[in-house]
PDB file of C-alpha atoms and ligand atoms in Angstrom:
ATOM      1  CA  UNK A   1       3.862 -82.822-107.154  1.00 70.00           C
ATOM      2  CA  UNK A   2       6.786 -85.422-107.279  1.00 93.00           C
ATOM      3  CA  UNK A   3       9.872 -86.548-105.460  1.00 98.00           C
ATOM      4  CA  UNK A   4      11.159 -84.723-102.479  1.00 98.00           C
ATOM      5  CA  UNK A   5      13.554 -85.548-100.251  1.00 98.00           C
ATOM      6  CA  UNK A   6      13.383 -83.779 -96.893  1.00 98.00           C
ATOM      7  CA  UNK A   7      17.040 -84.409 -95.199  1.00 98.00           C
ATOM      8  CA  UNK A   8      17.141 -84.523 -91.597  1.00 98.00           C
ATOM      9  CA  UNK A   9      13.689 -83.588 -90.699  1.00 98.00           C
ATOM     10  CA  UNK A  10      13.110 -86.079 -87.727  1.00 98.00           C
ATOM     11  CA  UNK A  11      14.777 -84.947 -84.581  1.00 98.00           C
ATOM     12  CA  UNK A  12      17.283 -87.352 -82.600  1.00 98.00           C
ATOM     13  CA  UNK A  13      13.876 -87.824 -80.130  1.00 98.00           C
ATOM     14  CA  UNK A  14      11.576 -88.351 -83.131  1.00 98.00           C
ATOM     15  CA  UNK A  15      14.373 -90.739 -84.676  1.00 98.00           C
ATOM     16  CA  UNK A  16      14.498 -92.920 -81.296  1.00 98.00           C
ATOM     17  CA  UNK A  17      10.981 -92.989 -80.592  1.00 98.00           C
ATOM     18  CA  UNK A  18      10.341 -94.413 -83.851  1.00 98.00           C
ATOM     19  CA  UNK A  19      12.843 -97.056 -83.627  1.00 98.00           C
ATOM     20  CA  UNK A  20      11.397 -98.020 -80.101  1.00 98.00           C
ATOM     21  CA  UNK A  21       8.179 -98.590 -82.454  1.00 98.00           C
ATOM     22  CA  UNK A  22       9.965-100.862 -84.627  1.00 98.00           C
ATOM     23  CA  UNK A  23      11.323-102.736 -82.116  1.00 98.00           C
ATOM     24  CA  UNK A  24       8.408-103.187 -80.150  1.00 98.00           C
ATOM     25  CA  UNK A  25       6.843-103.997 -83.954  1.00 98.00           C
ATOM     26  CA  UNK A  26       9.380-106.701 -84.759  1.00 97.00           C
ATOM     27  CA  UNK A  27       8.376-108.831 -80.843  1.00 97.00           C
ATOM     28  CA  UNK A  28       4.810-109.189 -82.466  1.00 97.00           C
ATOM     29  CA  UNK A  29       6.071-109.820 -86.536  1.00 97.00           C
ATOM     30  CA  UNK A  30       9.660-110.803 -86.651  1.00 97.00           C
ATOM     31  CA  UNK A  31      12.184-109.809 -89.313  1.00 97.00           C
ATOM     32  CA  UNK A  32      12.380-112.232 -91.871  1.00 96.00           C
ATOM     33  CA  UNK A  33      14.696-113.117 -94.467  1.00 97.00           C
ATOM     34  CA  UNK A  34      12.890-113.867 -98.169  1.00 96.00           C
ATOM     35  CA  UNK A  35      14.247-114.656-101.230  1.00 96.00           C
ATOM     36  CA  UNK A  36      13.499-113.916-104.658  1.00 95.00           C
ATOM     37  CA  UNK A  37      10.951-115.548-107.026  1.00 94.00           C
ATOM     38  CA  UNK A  38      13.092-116.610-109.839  1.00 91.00           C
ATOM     39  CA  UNK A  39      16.393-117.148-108.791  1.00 94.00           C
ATOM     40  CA  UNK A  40      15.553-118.499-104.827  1.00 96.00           C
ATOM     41  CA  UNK A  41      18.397-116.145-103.652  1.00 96.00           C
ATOM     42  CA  UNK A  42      18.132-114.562-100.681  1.00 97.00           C
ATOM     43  CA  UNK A  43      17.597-110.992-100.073  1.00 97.00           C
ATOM     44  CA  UNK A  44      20.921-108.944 -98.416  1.00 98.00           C
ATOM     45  CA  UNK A  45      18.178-107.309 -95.979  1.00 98.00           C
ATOM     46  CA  UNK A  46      15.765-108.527 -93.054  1.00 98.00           C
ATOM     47  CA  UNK A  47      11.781-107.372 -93.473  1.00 98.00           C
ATOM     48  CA  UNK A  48       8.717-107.149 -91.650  1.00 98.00           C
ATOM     49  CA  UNK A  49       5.534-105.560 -91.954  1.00 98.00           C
ATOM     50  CA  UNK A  50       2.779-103.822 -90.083  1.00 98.00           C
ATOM     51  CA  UNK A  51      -1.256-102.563 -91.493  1.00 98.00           C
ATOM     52  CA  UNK A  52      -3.790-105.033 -92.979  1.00 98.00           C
ATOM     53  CA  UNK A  53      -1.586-105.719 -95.925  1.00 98.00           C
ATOM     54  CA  UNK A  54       2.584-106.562 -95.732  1.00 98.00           C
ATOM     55  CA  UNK A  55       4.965-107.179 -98.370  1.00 98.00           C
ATOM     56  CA  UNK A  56       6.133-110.293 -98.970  1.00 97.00           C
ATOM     57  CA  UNK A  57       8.061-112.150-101.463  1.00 96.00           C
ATOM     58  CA  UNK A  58       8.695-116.242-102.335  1.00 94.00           C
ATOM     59  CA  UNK A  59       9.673-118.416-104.887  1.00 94.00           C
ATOM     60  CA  UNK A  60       5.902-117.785-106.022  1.00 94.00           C
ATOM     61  CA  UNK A  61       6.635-114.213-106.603  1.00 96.00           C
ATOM     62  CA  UNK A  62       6.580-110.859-104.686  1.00 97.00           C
ATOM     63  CA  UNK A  63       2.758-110.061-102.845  1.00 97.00           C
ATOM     64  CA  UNK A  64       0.744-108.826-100.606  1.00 98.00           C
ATOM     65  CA  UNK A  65      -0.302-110.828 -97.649  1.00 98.00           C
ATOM     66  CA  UNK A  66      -2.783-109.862 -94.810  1.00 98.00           C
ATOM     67  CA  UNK A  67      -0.575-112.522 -92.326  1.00 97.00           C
ATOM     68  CA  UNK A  68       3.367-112.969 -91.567  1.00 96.00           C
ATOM     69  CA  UNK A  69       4.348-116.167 -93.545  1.00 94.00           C
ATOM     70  CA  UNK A  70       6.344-117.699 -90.661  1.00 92.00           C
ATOM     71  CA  UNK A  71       3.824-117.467 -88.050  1.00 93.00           C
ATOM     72  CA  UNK A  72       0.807-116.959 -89.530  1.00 96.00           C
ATOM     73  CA  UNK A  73      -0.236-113.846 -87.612  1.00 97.00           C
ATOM     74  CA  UNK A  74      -2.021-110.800 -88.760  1.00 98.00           C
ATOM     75  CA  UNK A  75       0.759-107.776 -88.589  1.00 98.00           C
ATOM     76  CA  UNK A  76       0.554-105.267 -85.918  1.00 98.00           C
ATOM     77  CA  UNK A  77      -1.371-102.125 -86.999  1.00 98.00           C
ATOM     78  CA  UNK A  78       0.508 -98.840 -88.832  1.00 98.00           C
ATOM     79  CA  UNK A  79       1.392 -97.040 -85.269  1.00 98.00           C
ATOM     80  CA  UNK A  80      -0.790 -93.338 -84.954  1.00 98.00           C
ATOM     81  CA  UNK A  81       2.917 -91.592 -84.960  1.00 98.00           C
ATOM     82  CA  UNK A  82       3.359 -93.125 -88.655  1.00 98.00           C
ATOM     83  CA  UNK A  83      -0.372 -92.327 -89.856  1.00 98.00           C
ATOM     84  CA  UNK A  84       0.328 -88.554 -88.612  1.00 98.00           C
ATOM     85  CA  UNK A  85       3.723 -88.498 -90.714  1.00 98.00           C
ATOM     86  CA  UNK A  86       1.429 -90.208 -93.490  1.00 98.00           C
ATOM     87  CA  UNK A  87      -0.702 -87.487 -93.729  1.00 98.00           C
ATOM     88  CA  UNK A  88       1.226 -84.414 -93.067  1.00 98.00           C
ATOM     89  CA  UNK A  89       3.342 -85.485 -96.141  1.00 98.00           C
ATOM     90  CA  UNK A  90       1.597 -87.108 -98.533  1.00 97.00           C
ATOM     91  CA  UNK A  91      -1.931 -85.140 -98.408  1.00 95.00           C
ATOM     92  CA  UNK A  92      -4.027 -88.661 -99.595  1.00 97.00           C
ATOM     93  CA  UNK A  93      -7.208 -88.672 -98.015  1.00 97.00           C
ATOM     94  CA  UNK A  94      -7.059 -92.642 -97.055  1.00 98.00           C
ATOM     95  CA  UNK A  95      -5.096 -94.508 -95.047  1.00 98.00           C
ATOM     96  CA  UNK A  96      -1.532 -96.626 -95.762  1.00 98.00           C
ATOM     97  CA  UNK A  97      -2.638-100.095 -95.199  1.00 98.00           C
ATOM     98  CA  UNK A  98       1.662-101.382 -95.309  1.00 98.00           C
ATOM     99  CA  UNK A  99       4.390-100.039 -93.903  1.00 99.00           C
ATOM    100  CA  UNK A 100       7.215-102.411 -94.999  1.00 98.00           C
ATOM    101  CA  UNK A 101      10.445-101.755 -92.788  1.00 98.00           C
ATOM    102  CA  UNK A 102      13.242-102.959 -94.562  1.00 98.00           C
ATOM    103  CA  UNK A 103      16.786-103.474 -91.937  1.00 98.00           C
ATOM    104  CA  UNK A 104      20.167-103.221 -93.735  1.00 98.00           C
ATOM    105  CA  UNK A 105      22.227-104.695 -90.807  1.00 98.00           C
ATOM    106  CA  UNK A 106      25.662-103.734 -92.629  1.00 96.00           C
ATOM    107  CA  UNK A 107      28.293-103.927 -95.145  1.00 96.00           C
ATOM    108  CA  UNK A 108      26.953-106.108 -98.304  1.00 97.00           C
ATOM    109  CA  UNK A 109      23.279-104.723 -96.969  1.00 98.00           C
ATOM    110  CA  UNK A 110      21.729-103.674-100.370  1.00 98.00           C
ATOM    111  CA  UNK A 111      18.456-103.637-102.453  1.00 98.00           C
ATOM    112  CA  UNK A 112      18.841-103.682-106.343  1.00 96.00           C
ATOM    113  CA  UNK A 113      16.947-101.016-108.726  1.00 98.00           C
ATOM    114  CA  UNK A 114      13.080-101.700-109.190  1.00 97.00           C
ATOM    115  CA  UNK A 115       9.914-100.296-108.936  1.00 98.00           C
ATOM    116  CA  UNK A 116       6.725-100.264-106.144  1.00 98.00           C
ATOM    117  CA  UNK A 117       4.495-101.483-108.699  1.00 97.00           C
ATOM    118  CA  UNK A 118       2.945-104.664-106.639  1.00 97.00           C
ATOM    119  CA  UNK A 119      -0.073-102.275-105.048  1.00 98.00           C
ATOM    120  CA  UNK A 120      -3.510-101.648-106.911  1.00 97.00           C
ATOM    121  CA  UNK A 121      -3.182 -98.508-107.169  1.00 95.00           C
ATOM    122  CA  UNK A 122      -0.412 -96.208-107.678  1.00 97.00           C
ATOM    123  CA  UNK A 123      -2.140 -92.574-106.849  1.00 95.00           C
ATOM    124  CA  UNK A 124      -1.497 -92.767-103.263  1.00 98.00           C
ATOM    125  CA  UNK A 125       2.346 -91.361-102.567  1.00 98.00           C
ATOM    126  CA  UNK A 126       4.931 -93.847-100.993  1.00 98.00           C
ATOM    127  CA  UNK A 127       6.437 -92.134 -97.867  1.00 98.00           C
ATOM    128  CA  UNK A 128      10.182 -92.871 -97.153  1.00 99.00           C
ATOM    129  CA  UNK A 129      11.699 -92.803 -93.657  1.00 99.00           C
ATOM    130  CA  UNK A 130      15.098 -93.398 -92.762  1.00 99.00           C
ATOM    131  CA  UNK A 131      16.602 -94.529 -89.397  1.00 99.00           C
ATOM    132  CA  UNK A 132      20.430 -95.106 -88.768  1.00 98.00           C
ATOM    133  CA  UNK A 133      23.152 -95.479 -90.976  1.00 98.00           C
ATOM    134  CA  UNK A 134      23.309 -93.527 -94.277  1.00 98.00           C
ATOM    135  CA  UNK A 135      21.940 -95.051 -97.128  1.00 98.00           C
ATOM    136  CA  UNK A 136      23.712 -94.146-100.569  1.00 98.00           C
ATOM    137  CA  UNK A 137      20.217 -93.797-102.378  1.00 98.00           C
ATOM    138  CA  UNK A 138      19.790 -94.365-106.053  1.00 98.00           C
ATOM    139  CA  UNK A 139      16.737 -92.822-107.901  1.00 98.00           C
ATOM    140  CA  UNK A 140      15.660 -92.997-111.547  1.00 98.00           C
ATOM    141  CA  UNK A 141      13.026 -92.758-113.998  1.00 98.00           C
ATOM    142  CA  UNK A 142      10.004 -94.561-115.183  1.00 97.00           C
ATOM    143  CA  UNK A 143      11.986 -96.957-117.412  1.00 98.00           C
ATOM    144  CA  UNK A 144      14.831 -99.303-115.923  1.00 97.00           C
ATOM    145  CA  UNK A 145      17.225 -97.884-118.848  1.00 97.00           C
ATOM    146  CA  UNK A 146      16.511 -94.566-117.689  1.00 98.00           C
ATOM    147  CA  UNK A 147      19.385 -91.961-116.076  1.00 98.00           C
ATOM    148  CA  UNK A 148      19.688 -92.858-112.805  1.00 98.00           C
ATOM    149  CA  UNK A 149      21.508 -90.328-110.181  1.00 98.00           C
ATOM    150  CA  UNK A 150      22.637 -91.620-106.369  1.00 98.00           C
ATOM    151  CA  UNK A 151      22.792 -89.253-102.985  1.00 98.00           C
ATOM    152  CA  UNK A 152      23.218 -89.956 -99.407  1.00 98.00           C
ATOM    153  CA  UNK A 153      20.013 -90.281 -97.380  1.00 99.00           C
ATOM    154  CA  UNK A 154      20.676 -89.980 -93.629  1.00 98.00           C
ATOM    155  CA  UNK A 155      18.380 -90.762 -90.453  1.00 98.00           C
ATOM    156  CA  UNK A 156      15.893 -88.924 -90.018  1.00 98.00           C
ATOM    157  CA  UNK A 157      15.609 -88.061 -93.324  1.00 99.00           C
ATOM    158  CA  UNK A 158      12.049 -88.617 -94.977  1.00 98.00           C
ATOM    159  CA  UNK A 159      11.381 -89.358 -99.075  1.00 98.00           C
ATOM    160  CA  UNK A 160       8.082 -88.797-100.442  1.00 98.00           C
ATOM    161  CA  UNK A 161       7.373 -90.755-104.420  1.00 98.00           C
ATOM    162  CA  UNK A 162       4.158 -88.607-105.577  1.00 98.00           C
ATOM    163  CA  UNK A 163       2.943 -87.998-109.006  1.00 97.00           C
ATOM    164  CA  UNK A 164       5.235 -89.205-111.888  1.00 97.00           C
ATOM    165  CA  UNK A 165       7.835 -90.330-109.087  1.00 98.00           C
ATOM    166  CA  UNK A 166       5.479 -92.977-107.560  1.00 98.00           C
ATOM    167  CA  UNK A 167       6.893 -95.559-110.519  1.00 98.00           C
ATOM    168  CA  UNK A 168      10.262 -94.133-110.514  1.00 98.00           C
ATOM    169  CA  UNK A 169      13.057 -96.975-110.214  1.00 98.00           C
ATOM    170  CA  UNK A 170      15.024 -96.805-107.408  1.00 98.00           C
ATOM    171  CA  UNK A 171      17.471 -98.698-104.970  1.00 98.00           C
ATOM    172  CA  UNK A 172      19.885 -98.678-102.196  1.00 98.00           C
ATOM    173  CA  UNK A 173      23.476 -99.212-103.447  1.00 98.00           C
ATOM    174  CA  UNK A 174      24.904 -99.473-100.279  1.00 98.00           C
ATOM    175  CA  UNK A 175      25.537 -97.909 -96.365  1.00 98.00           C
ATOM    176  CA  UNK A 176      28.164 -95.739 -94.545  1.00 98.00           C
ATOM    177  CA  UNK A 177      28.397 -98.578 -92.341  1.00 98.00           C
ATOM    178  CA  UNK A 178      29.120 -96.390 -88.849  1.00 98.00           C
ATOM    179  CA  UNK A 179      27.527 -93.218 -90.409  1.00 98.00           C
ATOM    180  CA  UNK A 180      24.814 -93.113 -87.315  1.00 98.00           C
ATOM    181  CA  UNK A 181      25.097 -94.086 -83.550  1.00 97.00           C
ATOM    182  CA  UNK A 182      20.791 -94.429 -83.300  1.00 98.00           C
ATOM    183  CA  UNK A 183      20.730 -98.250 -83.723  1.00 98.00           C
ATOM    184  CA  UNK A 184      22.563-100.073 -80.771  1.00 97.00           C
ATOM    185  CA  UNK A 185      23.754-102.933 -83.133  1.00 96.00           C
ATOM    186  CA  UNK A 186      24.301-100.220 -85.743  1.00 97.00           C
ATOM    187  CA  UNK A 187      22.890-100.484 -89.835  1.00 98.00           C
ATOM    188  CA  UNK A 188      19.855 -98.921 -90.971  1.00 98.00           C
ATOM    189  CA  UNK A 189      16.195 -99.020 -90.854  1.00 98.00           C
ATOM    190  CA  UNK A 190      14.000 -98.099 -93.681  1.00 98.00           C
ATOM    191  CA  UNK A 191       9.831 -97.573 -93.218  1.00 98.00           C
ATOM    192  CA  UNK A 192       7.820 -97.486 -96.532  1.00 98.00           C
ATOM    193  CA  UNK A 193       4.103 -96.737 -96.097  1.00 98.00           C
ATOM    194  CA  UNK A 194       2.140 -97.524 -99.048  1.00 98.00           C
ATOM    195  CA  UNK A 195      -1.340 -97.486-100.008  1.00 98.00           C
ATOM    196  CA  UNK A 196      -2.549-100.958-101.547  1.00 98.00           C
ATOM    197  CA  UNK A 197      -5.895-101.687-102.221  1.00 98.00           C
ATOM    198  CA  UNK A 198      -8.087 -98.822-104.270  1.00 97.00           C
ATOM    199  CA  UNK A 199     -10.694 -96.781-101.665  1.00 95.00           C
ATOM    200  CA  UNK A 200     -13.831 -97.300-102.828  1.00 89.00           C
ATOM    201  CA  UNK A 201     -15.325 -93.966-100.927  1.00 67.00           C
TER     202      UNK A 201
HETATM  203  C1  SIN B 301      12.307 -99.658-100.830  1.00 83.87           C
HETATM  204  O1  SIN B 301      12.542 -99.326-101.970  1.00 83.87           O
HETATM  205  O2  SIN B 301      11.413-100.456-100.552  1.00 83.87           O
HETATM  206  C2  SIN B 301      13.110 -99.102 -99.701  1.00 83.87           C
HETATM  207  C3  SIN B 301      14.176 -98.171-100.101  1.00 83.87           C
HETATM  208  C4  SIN B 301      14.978 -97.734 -98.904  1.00 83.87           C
HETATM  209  O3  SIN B 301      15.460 -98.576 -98.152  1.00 83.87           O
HETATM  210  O4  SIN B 301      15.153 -96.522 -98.737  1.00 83.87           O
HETATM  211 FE1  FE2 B 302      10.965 -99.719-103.295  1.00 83.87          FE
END
């Protein structure tokens, strides 16, 4: 048990009927632009959320929140296509409760080395799925001075975190801004579901 990255496994119909999800997801809990707790900067990337918990971040820090900051809204429930993926990959016997989608419109579109380490619990896997333009992917270890090595994620492609990799550090340098033709505006979607609070069955 630990990383894998399975490139290309989502088929062109698979890729577009998940981003007709997000879409549809994004009418009911728009894409929002945060900015970081210390510094008040703003991310280079647009997020949303959807399950009983999203991921948010403010000038009070970086959270879980059971509403959309901006309208005040519960998020939309984790789609059945995503809890099937959920399953079939990671093997954890309870349900994601977040599935962050992260949208790199373009050039400058990045997201800076850390860890998933604002969840409860960290035995559940984090499952990865990519849609449009290739991301150049950066993965390291458990500490930030650790050996980090990058690789090109595509869409399609699908990331799973378990065991030791769960708290691995990890970022996305950059695109290949015109690398994929499945968004219309082009850039690249990114779905992270995550377990969040600890089951108590
Ligand atoms: C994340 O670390 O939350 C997302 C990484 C990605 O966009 O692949
Ligand atoms: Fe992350």
């Amino acid at each position: 048990m630990g990383f894998r990255l399975l490139p290309d496994h989502l088929n062109r119909e698979d890729q577009q009927a998940l981003l007709d999800l997000v879409m549809a997801l994004a009418q009911e809990a728009p894409f929002t632009r945060y900015v970081m707790p210390r510094t008040g900067r703003p991310f280079s990337i647009d997020m949303t959320n959807a399950g009983s918990q999203g991921w948010i971040a403010d000038r009070s820090g970086y959270r879980y929140s059971p509403v959309q900051p901006v309208t005040g809204r519960p998020w939309p429930a984790i789609p059945a296509t995503l809890l099937d993926l959920w399953h079939t990959h990671t093997g954890y016997p309870h349900e994601p409760e977040c599935c962050l989608i992260n949208h790199y419109r373009g050039e400058g579109a990045r997201l800076s080395l850390h860890r998933d380490e604002d969840e409860e619990t960290f035995d559940a896997p984090i499952l990865n799925i990519s849609l449009g333009d290739t991301a150049v992917f950066r993965l390291g270890g458990p500490k930030r001075t650790d050996p980090t090595r990058s690789f090109p994620v595509t869409s399609g492609s699908i990331m799973i975190f378990a065991g030791p990799s769960r708290l691995f550090y990890h970022g996305v340098d950059r695109l290949r801004v015109g690398s994929s033709q499945l968004l219309p505006d082009g850039g690249r979607l990114n779905l992270t579901l995550r377990r969040v609070t600890r089951p108590t069955r």
